[in-house]
């Protein structure tokens, strides 16, 4: 099997590349390294250092003729999208269209897209399913939602098969302390220098934290399942920031200094995605609980100081 992973030098993409190589796939990465890191790139993969918006990226897809394209390359920073909506749209919308056109022309058998819970915006519901109203509250959420619509229309017009995966808050080794959902990476980075951790609000806000290898497994399951489906990939469990802090203190073996600051305007209190559809359609379920995931991530951060 031949595959292309866009964003394969990034946090999630690099783990996906590792798993695909282990499965014996020939893996090509398209990444301009704007946020990705060379150290994360599996030496058995072929790295093409290109922008997904370029003609060169298109030519590579046409030349490689992959069986599947995993499209993870993105401007993945919510704050950056609000500061620079044009750049966000260029990468996340126009870049996706470029990769879609090439995938259509190369007769790719499956296009698998990394979408996000940010498409729902600040819905006041605590447990979201895929058919919930989407009202993005950031340009990032909007650009990802728009990319989803292009993907669906490429199927309607050209029969390019797809699966859209909407991830909850992903964490794990190689995540940089920025971008989407990186609170655990931010905390672990501060702990390395024994710095004080800063929490917005009272810490009782909850998120659905999912370990990166579970996201990888869902992507691989989508190779053969979930055609023309939009599916949430999550633990369906709420974990509070205070709970993360307590667990980290146990792993760290000492007390963690924490300051609580004013809540960030616009931050949602609780966010949790229902994963029933993923279990039924992809025959997938999360396997790494928060304690094991935090332990692995903590060890990675300590080793890589
Ligand atoms: P990341 O920033 O680590 O990875 C993105 C990769 O895309 C980087 O390697 C970067 O260099 C590359 N890239 C960016 N712009 C590019 C361009 N114009 N051309 C080529 N390459 C480019 O982010 P991540 O956390 O690994 O996220 C991967 C995907 O998953 C993204 O699409 C993101 O929106 C989505 N996602 C992430 C999370 C999360 O919690 N991390 C949650 C939901 C969805």
mmCIF file of C-alpha atoms and ligand atoms in Angstrom:
data_model
loop_
_atom_site.group_PDB
_atom_site.id
_atom_site.type_symbol
_atom_site.label_atom_id
_atom_site.label_comp_id
_atom_site.label_asym_id
_atom_site.label_seq_id
_atom_site.Cartn_x
_atom_site.Cartn_y
_atom_site.Cartn_z
ATOM 1 C CA UNK A 1 0.000 0.000 0.000
ATOM 2 C CA UNK A 2 1.215 3.494 -0.922
ATOM 3 C CA UNK A 3 0.036 6.459 1.133
ATOM 4 C CA UNK A 4 0.590 10.176 1.449
ATOM 5 C CA UNK A 5 0.465 11.836 4.862
ATOM 6 C CA UNK A 6 0.300 15.620 4.681
ATOM 7 C CA UNK A 7 1.590 17.131 7.926
ATOM 8 C CA UNK A 8 3.579 13.935 8.551
ATOM 9 C CA UNK A 9 6.325 15.861 10.378
ATOM 10 C CA UNK A 10 3.832 17.258 12.893
ATOM 11 C CA UNK A 11 2.660 15.909 16.231
ATOM 12 C CA UNK A 12 -0.174 13.588 15.136
ATOM 13 C CA UNK A 13 1.038 13.054 11.548
ATOM 14 C CA UNK A 14 4.450 11.737 12.661
ATOM 15 C CA UNK A 15 2.822 9.089 14.893
ATOM 16 C CA UNK A 16 0.543 8.100 12.008
ATOM 17 C CA UNK A 17 3.564 7.756 9.707
ATOM 18 C CA UNK A 18 5.311 5.483 12.252
ATOM 19 C CA UNK A 19 2.248 3.216 12.451
ATOM 20 C CA UNK A 20 1.834 3.049 8.657
ATOM 21 C CA UNK A 21 5.512 2.138 8.215
ATOM 22 C CA UNK A 22 5.066 -0.635 10.798
ATOM 23 C CA UNK A 23 2.156 -1.921 8.695
ATOM 24 C CA UNK A 24 4.542 -2.142 5.725
ATOM 25 C CA UNK A 25 3.171 0.843 3.771
ATOM 26 C CA UNK A 26 5.262 3.004 1.440
ATOM 27 C CA UNK A 27 4.811 6.420 3.056
ATOM 28 C CA UNK A 28 5.336 9.839 1.467
ATOM 29 C CA UNK A 29 5.114 12.938 3.638
ATOM 30 C CA UNK A 30 4.165 16.390 2.358
ATOM 31 C CA UNK A 31 5.185 18.973 4.970
ATOM 32 C CA UNK A 32 6.777 22.416 4.762
ATOM 33 C CA UNK A 33 8.053 22.104 8.362
ATOM 34 C CA UNK A 34 6.404 25.360 9.415
ATOM 35 C CA UNK A 35 5.338 23.603 12.628
ATOM 36 C CA UNK A 36 6.674 20.081 12.054
ATOM 37 C CA UNK A 37 10.067 18.847 13.163
ATOM 38 C CA UNK A 38 12.695 16.858 11.256
ATOM 39 C CA UNK A 39 13.484 14.797 14.387
ATOM 40 C CA UNK A 40 9.923 13.459 14.345
ATOM 41 C CA UNK A 41 10.155 12.198 10.756
ATOM 42 C CA UNK A 42 10.490 8.432 10.408
ATOM 43 C CA UNK A 43 13.654 7.757 8.344
ATOM 44 C CA UNK A 44 11.803 5.039 6.397
ATOM 45 C CA UNK A 45 9.327 7.582 5.035
ATOM 46 C CA UNK A 46 10.071 9.868 2.103
ATOM 47 C CA UNK A 47 9.808 13.508 3.154
ATOM 48 C CA UNK A 48 8.831 16.003 0.445
ATOM 49 C CA UNK A 49 9.437 19.437 1.917
ATOM 50 C CA UNK A 50 6.650 21.336 0.140
ATOM 51 C CA UNK A 51 3.750 23.639 0.839
ATOM 52 C CA UNK A 52 0.353 21.924 0.426
ATOM 53 C CA UNK A 53 -0.824 25.009 -1.495
ATOM 54 C CA UNK A 54 1.836 24.546 -4.201
ATOM 55 C CA UNK A 55 1.748 23.048 -7.693
ATOM 56 C CA UNK A 56 4.717 20.925 -6.590
ATOM 57 C CA UNK A 57 2.568 19.231 -3.925
ATOM 58 C CA UNK A 58 0.031 18.387 -6.621
ATOM 59 C CA UNK A 59 2.701 16.970 -8.952
ATOM 60 C CA UNK A 60 4.052 14.727 -6.185
ATOM 61 C CA UNK A 61 0.595 13.244 -5.530
ATOM 62 C CA UNK A 62 0.081 12.675 -9.258
ATOM 63 C CA UNK A 63 3.499 11.058 -9.538
ATOM 64 C CA UNK A 64 3.209 8.855 -6.402
ATOM 65 C CA UNK A 65 -0.404 7.814 -7.167
ATOM 66 C CA UNK A 66 -1.105 6.791 -3.547
ATOM 67 C CA UNK A 67 -3.914 4.447 -2.560
ATOM 68 C CA UNK A 68 -4.845 6.789 0.274
ATOM 69 C CA UNK A 69 -4.202 10.370 1.364
ATOM 70 C CA UNK A 70 -4.277 11.304 5.051
ATOM 71 C CA UNK A 71 -4.676 15.076 5.074
ATOM 72 C CA UNK A 72 -3.392 16.406 8.406
ATOM 73 C CA UNK A 73 -1.308 19.412 7.339
ATOM 74 C CA UNK A 74 -2.974 22.528 8.657
ATOM 75 C CA UNK A 75 -2.648 25.823 10.389
ATOM 76 C CA UNK A 76 -3.751 24.249 13.690
ATOM 77 C CA UNK A 77 -3.476 27.189 16.077
ATOM 78 C CA UNK A 78 -6.835 28.695 17.119
ATOM 79 C CA UNK A 79 -5.281 31.954 18.388
ATOM 80 C CA UNK A 80 -3.243 32.375 15.205
ATOM 81 C CA UNK A 81 -6.415 31.913 13.123
ATOM 82 C CA UNK A 82 -8.048 34.823 14.923
ATOM 83 C CA UNK A 83 -4.972 37.028 14.412
ATOM 84 C CA UNK A 84 -4.477 36.035 10.795
ATOM 85 C CA UNK A 85 -7.660 34.622 9.234
ATOM 86 C CA UNK A 86 -6.328 34.977 5.690
ATOM 87 C CA UNK A 87 -3.296 32.788 6.348
ATOM 88 C CA UNK A 88 -5.512 30.277 8.151
ATOM 89 C CA UNK A 89 -7.904 30.133 5.183
ATOM 90 C CA UNK A 90 -5.045 29.899 2.666
ATOM 91 C CA UNK A 91 -3.638 26.779 4.334
ATOM 92 C CA UNK A 92 -6.795 25.114 5.653
ATOM 93 C CA UNK A 93 -9.195 25.869 2.793
ATOM 94 C CA UNK A 94 -7.133 26.551 -0.345
ATOM 95 C CA UNK A 95 -4.463 24.032 0.696
ATOM 96 C CA UNK A 96 -7.146 21.372 1.205
ATOM 97 C CA UNK A 97 -8.677 22.135 -2.219
ATOM 98 C CA UNK A 98 -5.231 21.749 -3.802
ATOM 99 C CA UNK A 99 -4.739 18.331 -2.163
ATOM 100 C CA UNK A 100 -8.326 17.313 -3.096
ATOM 101 C CA UNK A 101 -7.801 18.220 -6.772
ATOM 102 C CA UNK A 102 -4.596 16.189 -6.925
ATOM 103 C CA UNK A 103 -6.228 13.256 -5.064
ATOM 104 C CA UNK A 104 -9.128 13.274 -7.532
ATOM 105 C CA UNK A 105 -6.755 13.376 -10.530
ATOM 106 C CA UNK A 106 -4.570 10.600 -9.048
ATOM 107 C CA UNK A 107 -7.704 8.460 -8.463
ATOM 108 C CA UNK A 108 -7.002 8.109 -4.747
ATOM 109 C CA UNK A 109 -9.189 5.415 -3.178
ATOM 110 C CA UNK A 110 -9.600 7.108 0.215
ATOM 111 C CA UNK A 111 -9.156 10.689 1.437
ATOM 112 C CA UNK A 112 -8.998 10.840 5.249
ATOM 113 C CA UNK A 113 -9.261 14.263 6.840
ATOM 114 C CA UNK A 114 -8.251 15.584 10.272
ATOM 115 C CA UNK A 115 -11.107 17.760 11.465
ATOM 116 C CA UNK A 116 -11.873 19.060 14.914
ATOM 117 C CA UNK A 117 -14.437 19.665 17.659
ATOM 118 C CA UNK A 118 -13.776 23.397 16.999
ATOM 119 C CA UNK A 119 -16.384 23.144 14.190
ATOM 120 C CA UNK A 120 -19.101 23.175 16.890
ATOM 121 C CA UNK A 121 -17.944 26.461 18.443
ATOM 122 C CA UNK A 122 -19.203 27.333 21.913
ATOM 123 C CA UNK A 123 -22.282 25.108 21.967
ATOM 124 C CA UNK A 124 -23.708 25.023 25.456
ATOM 125 C CA UNK A 125 -24.192 21.267 25.298
ATOM 126 C CA UNK A 126 -21.894 19.031 27.330
ATOM 127 C CA UNK A 127 -22.013 15.881 25.185
ATOM 128 C CA UNK A 128 -21.925 16.423 21.440
ATOM 129 C CA UNK A 129 -22.832 14.055 18.624
ATOM 130 C CA UNK A 130 -21.929 14.387 14.939
ATOM 131 C CA UNK A 131 -25.280 15.849 13.899
ATOM 132 C CA UNK A 132 -25.067 18.779 16.315
ATOM 133 C CA UNK A 133 -25.327 22.308 14.867
ATOM 134 C CA UNK A 134 -21.954 23.667 13.784
ATOM 135 C CA UNK A 135 -21.372 27.322 14.703
ATOM 136 C CA UNK A 136 -17.585 27.824 14.749
ATOM 137 C CA UNK A 137 -16.327 30.488 17.152
ATOM 138 C CA UNK A 138 -12.852 30.838 15.545
ATOM 139 C CA UNK A 139 -11.594 31.121 11.973
ATOM 140 C CA UNK A 140 -9.816 27.813 12.559
ATOM 141 C CA UNK A 141 -13.143 26.079 13.287
ATOM 142 C CA UNK A 142 -14.653 27.805 10.269
ATOM 143 C CA UNK A 143 -11.824 26.884 7.892
ATOM 144 C CA UNK A 144 -11.959 23.236 9.005
ATOM 145 C CA UNK A 145 -15.756 23.168 8.582
ATOM 146 C CA UNK A 146 -15.413 24.712 5.115
ATOM 147 C CA UNK A 147 -12.752 22.146 4.189
ATOM 148 C CA UNK A 148 -15.200 19.422 5.292
ATOM 149 C CA UNK A 149 -17.820 20.843 2.891
ATOM 150 C CA UNK A 150 -15.337 20.839 -0.011
ATOM 151 C CA UNK A 151 -14.480 17.212 0.747
ATOM 152 C CA UNK A 152 -18.185 16.225 0.649
ATOM 153 C CA UNK A 153 -18.686 18.089 -2.626
ATOM 154 C CA UNK A 154 -15.626 16.455 -4.201
ATOM 155 C CA UNK A 155 -17.374 13.169 -3.496
ATOM 156 C CA UNK A 156 -20.710 14.353 -4.924
ATOM 157 C CA UNK A 157 -19.084 15.746 -8.092
ATOM 158 C CA UNK A 158 -16.121 13.395 -8.639
ATOM 159 C CA UNK A 159 -16.755 10.383 -6.389
ATOM 160 C CA UNK A 160 -13.536 10.886 -4.389
ATOM 161 C CA UNK A 161 -14.196 8.585 -1.384
ATOM 162 C CA UNK A 162 -13.559 10.134 2.030
ATOM 163 C CA UNK A 163 -13.785 9.817 5.785
ATOM 164 C CA UNK A 164 -13.828 12.945 7.947
ATOM 165 C CA UNK A 165 -12.582 12.420 11.504
ATOM 166 C CA UNK A 166 -13.366 15.116 14.068
ATOM 167 C CA UNK A 167 -10.805 14.783 16.848
ATOM 168 C CA UNK A 168 -11.318 15.827 20.483
ATOM 169 C CA UNK A 169 -8.304 17.286 22.404
ATOM 170 C CA UNK A 170 -5.316 15.172 21.395
ATOM 171 C CA UNK A 171 -2.230 14.812 23.617
ATOM 172 C CA UNK A 172 0.931 12.724 23.689
ATOM 173 C CA UNK A 173 4.667 12.703 22.972
ATOM 174 C CA UNK A 174 5.989 15.204 20.350
ATOM 175 C CA UNK A 175 3.184 17.696 20.934
ATOM 176 C CA UNK A 176 4.551 21.217 21.093
ATOM 177 C CA UNK A 177 3.226 23.590 23.762
ATOM 178 C CA UNK A 178 1.063 25.574 21.326
ATOM 179 C CA UNK A 179 -1.625 24.997 18.736
ATOM 180 C CA UNK A 180 -4.856 23.129 19.358
ATOM 181 C CA UNK A 181 -5.618 21.563 22.724
ATOM 182 C CA UNK A 182 -2.017 21.671 23.912
ATOM 183 C CA UNK A 183 -2.657 22.293 27.625
ATOM 184 C CA UNK A 184 -0.955 19.043 28.687
ATOM 185 C CA UNK A 185 2.120 19.874 26.571
ATOM 186 C CA UNK A 186 2.151 23.378 28.069
ATOM 187 C CA UNK A 187 2.037 21.971 31.629
ATOM 188 C CA UNK A 188 4.741 19.363 30.973
ATOM 189 C CA UNK A 189 6.987 21.930 29.378
ATOM 190 C CA UNK A 190 6.689 24.165 32.442
ATOM 191 C CA UNK A 191 7.277 21.236 34.820
ATOM 192 C CA UNK A 192 10.634 20.498 33.192
ATOM 193 C CA UNK A 193 11.900 23.822 34.488
ATOM 194 C CA UNK A 194 9.929 23.397 37.720
ATOM 195 C CA UNK A 195 7.992 26.487 36.738
ATOM 196 C CA UNK A 196 4.614 27.483 38.129
ATOM 197 C CA UNK A 197 1.634 26.246 36.138
ATOM 198 C CA UNK A 198 -0.958 28.790 35.165
ATOM 199 C CA UNK A 199 -4.630 27.770 34.954
ATOM 200 C CA UNK A 200 -7.326 29.944 33.413
ATOM 201 C CA UNK A 201 -10.400 29.965 35.680
ATOM 202 C CA UNK A 202 -11.008 27.564 38.572
ATOM 203 C CA UNK A 203 -9.654 24.456 36.821
ATOM 204 C CA UNK A 204 -13.043 22.736 36.965
ATOM 205 C CA UNK A 205 -13.509 23.098 33.194
ATOM 206 C CA UNK A 206 -13.419 19.709 31.460
ATOM 207 C CA UNK A 207 -12.104 18.456 28.144
ATOM 208 C CA UNK A 208 -12.158 15.145 26.293
ATOM 209 C CA UNK A 209 -8.437 14.287 26.186
ATOM 210 C CA UNK A 210 -7.538 11.521 23.755
ATOM 211 C CA UNK A 211 -4.106 9.921 23.441
ATOM 212 C CA UNK A 212 -2.368 10.250 20.088
ATOM 213 C CA UNK A 213 -2.020 6.512 19.361
ATOM 214 C CA UNK A 214 -5.813 6.156 19.630
ATOM 215 C CA UNK A 215 -6.178 8.884 16.988
ATOM 216 C CA UNK A 216 -3.691 6.995 14.802
ATOM 217 C CA UNK A 217 -5.680 3.750 15.179
ATOM 218 C CA UNK A 218 -8.867 5.557 14.087
ATOM 219 C CA UNK A 219 -7.116 6.915 10.982
ATOM 220 C CA UNK A 220 -5.933 3.429 10.056
ATOM 221 C CA UNK A 221 -9.406 1.962 10.653
ATOM 222 C CA UNK A 222 -10.759 4.607 8.242
ATOM 223 C CA UNK A 223 -8.724 3.087 5.389
ATOM 224 C CA UNK A 224 -11.320 0.308 5.043
ATOM 225 C CA UNK A 225 -14.341 1.683 6.897
ATOM 226 C CA UNK A 226 -16.436 4.809 7.343
ATOM 227 C CA UNK A 227 -16.824 5.717 3.650
ATOM 228 C CA UNK A 228 -18.484 9.148 3.211
ATOM 229 C CA UNK A 229 -18.916 9.463 6.984
ATOM 230 C CA UNK A 230 -18.085 12.207 9.465
ATOM 231 C CA UNK A 231 -17.019 10.613 12.731
ATOM 232 C CA UNK A 232 -15.929 11.922 16.121
ATOM 233 C CA UNK A 233 -12.785 10.418 17.617
ATOM 234 C CA UNK A 234 -12.796 10.880 21.367
ATOM 235 C CA UNK A 235 -12.855 9.111 24.730
ATOM 236 C CA UNK A 236 -16.416 10.289 25.551
ATOM 237 C CA UNK A 237 -15.013 11.086 29.022
ATOM 238 C CA UNK A 238 -14.736 14.453 30.724
ATOM 239 C CA UNK A 239 -11.472 15.193 32.505
ATOM 240 C CA UNK A 240 -11.057 18.438 34.426
ATOM 241 C CA UNK A 241 -7.890 20.501 34.391
ATOM 242 C CA UNK A 242 -7.693 20.029 38.178
ATOM 243 C CA UNK A 243 -7.825 16.267 37.643
ATOM 244 C CA UNK A 244 -4.904 16.518 35.183
ATOM 245 C CA UNK A 245 -2.966 18.583 37.755
ATOM 246 C CA UNK A 246 -3.580 15.996 40.510
ATOM 247 C CA UNK A 247 -2.430 13.134 38.316
ATOM 248 C CA UNK A 248 0.634 15.054 37.160
ATOM 249 C CA UNK A 249 1.617 15.782 40.770
ATOM 250 C CA UNK A 250 1.586 12.025 41.494
ATOM 251 C CA UNK A 251 3.658 11.251 38.378
ATOM 252 C CA UNK A 252 6.063 14.143 39.096
ATOM 253 C CA UNK A 253 6.474 12.935 42.686
ATOM 254 C CA UNK A 254 6.272 16.407 44.165
ATOM 255 C CA UNK A 255 3.917 19.268 44.749
ATOM 256 C CA UNK A 256 3.180 21.424 41.698
ATOM 257 C CA UNK A 257 2.939 25.197 42.121
ATOM 258 C CA UNK A 258 -0.216 26.446 40.411
ATOM 259 C CA UNK A 259 -1.735 29.896 39.959
ATOM 260 C CA UNK A 260 -5.353 30.358 38.945
ATOM 261 C CA UNK A 261 -5.979 33.364 36.716
ATOM 262 C CA UNK A 262 -9.160 34.916 35.308
ATOM 263 C CA UNK A 263 -11.070 32.656 32.919
ATOM 264 C CA UNK A 264 -10.341 33.324 29.238
ATOM 265 C CA UNK A 265 -13.147 35.075 27.459
ATOM 266 C CA UNK A 266 -15.001 32.714 25.146
ATOM 267 C CA UNK A 267 -13.553 29.526 26.685
ATOM 268 C CA UNK A 268 -16.155 26.781 26.921
ATOM 269 C CA UNK A 269 -16.660 25.194 30.323
ATOM 270 C CA UNK A 270 -17.151 21.591 29.235
ATOM 271 C CA UNK A 271 -16.441 19.796 25.986
ATOM 272 C CA UNK A 272 -16.986 16.108 25.361
ATOM 273 C CA UNK A 273 -17.676 14.192 22.140
ATOM 274 C CA UNK A 274 -19.818 11.089 21.844
ATOM 275 C CA UNK A 275 -17.733 8.292 20.256
ATOM 276 C CA UNK A 276 -20.544 5.774 19.651
ATOM 277 C CA UNK A 277 -20.431 6.257 15.882
ATOM 278 C CA UNK A 278 -16.671 5.595 15.806
ATOM 279 C CA UNK A 279 -17.216 2.375 17.773
ATOM 280 C CA UNK A 280 -20.011 1.212 15.450
ATOM 281 C CA UNK A 281 -18.719 2.359 12.073
ATOM 282 C CA UNK A 282 -14.940 2.082 12.455
ATOM 283 C CA UNK A 283 -15.007 -0.803 14.939
ATOM 284 C CA UNK A 284 -12.663 1.360 16.977
ATOM 285 C CA UNK A 285 -12.501 2.285 20.626
ATOM 286 C CA UNK A 286 -9.997 4.239 22.707
ATOM 287 C CA UNK A 287 -7.487 2.008 24.475
ATOM 288 C CA UNK A 288 -5.203 4.355 26.423
ATOM 289 C CA UNK A 289 -6.575 5.751 29.684
ATOM 290 C CA UNK A 290 -5.573 9.182 30.911
ATOM 291 C CA UNK A 291 -3.143 7.890 33.561
ATOM 292 C CA UNK A 292 -1.131 5.752 31.130
ATOM 293 C CA UNK A 293 -1.251 8.478 28.479
ATOM 294 C CA UNK A 294 -0.005 11.112 30.921
ATOM 295 C CA UNK A 295 2.779 8.801 32.137
ATOM 296 C CA UNK A 296 4.025 8.211 28.570
ATOM 297 C CA UNK A 297 3.836 11.902 27.734
ATOM 298 C CA UNK A 298 5.586 12.912 30.981
ATOM 299 C CA UNK A 299 8.443 10.454 30.310
ATOM 300 C CA UNK A 300 8.842 11.806 26.781
ATOM 301 C CA UNK A 301 9.084 15.399 28.023
ATOM 302 C CA UNK A 302 11.611 14.479 30.726
ATOM 303 C CA UNK A 303 13.777 12.548 28.209
ATOM 304 C CA UNK A 304 13.722 15.382 25.708
ATOM 305 C CA UNK A 305 14.833 18.299 27.852
HETATM 306 P P1 LIG B 1 0.934 20.148 14.004
HETATM 307 O O1 LIG B 1 1.020 21.634 13.862
HETATM 308 O O2 LIG B 1 1.902 19.464 14.893
HETATM 309 O O3 LIG B 1 1.001 19.467 12.567
HETATM 310 C C1 LIG B 1 0.623 20.123 11.391
HETATM 311 C C2 LIG B 1 1.686 19.859 10.365
HETATM 312 O O4 LIG B 1 1.300 20.509 9.146
HETATM 313 C C3 LIG B 1 3.061 20.434 10.749
HETATM 314 O O5 LIG B 1 4.058 19.452 10.574
HETATM 315 C C4 LIG B 1 3.267 21.597 9.786
HETATM 316 O O6 LIG B 1 4.623 21.810 9.469
HETATM 317 C C5 LIG B 1 2.436 21.145 8.590
HETATM 318 N N1 LIG B 1 1.980 22.270 7.782
HETATM 319 C C6 LIG B 1 1.342 23.401 8.192
HETATM 320 N N2 LIG B 1 1.092 24.205 7.140
HETATM 321 C C7 LIG B 1 1.566 23.563 6.039
HETATM 322 C C8 LIG B 1 1.603 23.891 4.649
HETATM 323 N N3 LIG B 1 1.104 25.037 4.192
HETATM 324 N N4 LIG B 1 2.171 23.004 3.797
HETATM 325 C C9 LIG B 1 2.696 21.844 4.255
HETATM 326 N N5 LIG B 1 2.696 21.484 5.556
HETATM 327 C C10 LIG B 1 2.135 22.336 6.441
HETATM 328 O O7 LIG B 1 -0.576 19.847 14.456
HETATM 329 P P2 LIG B 1 -1.231 18.499 15.006
HETATM 330 O O8 LIG B 1 -1.680 18.772 16.398
HETATM 331 O O9 LIG B 1 -0.376 17.328 14.706
HETATM 332 O O10 LIG B 1 -2.548 18.448 14.102
HETATM 333 C C11 LIG B 1 -2.651 17.615 12.963
HETATM 334 C C12 LIG B 1 -4.046 17.774 12.390
HETATM 335 O O11 LIG B 1 -5.023 17.388 13.355
HETATM 336 C C13 LIG B 1 -4.374 19.210 12.002
HETATM 337 O O12 LIG B 1 -5.109 19.179 10.812
HETATM 338 C C14 LIG B 1 -5.235 19.701 13.148
HETATM 339 O O13 LIG B 1 -6.106 20.705 12.727
HETATM 340 C C15 LIG B 1 -5.961 18.430 13.533
HETATM 341 N N6 LIG B 1 -6.423 18.411 14.931
HETATM 342 C C16 LIG B 1 -5.540 18.437 15.955
HETATM 343 C C17 LIG B 1 -6.007 18.387 17.266
HETATM 344 C C18 LIG B 1 -5.081 18.401 18.453
HETATM 345 O O14 LIG B 1 -5.562 18.353 19.578
HETATM 346 N N7 LIG B 1 -3.772 18.432 18.276
HETATM 347 C C19 LIG B 1 -7.388 18.335 17.517
HETATM 348 C C20 LIG B 1 -8.262 18.334 16.424
HETATM 349 C C21 LIG B 1 -7.765 18.346 15.133
#
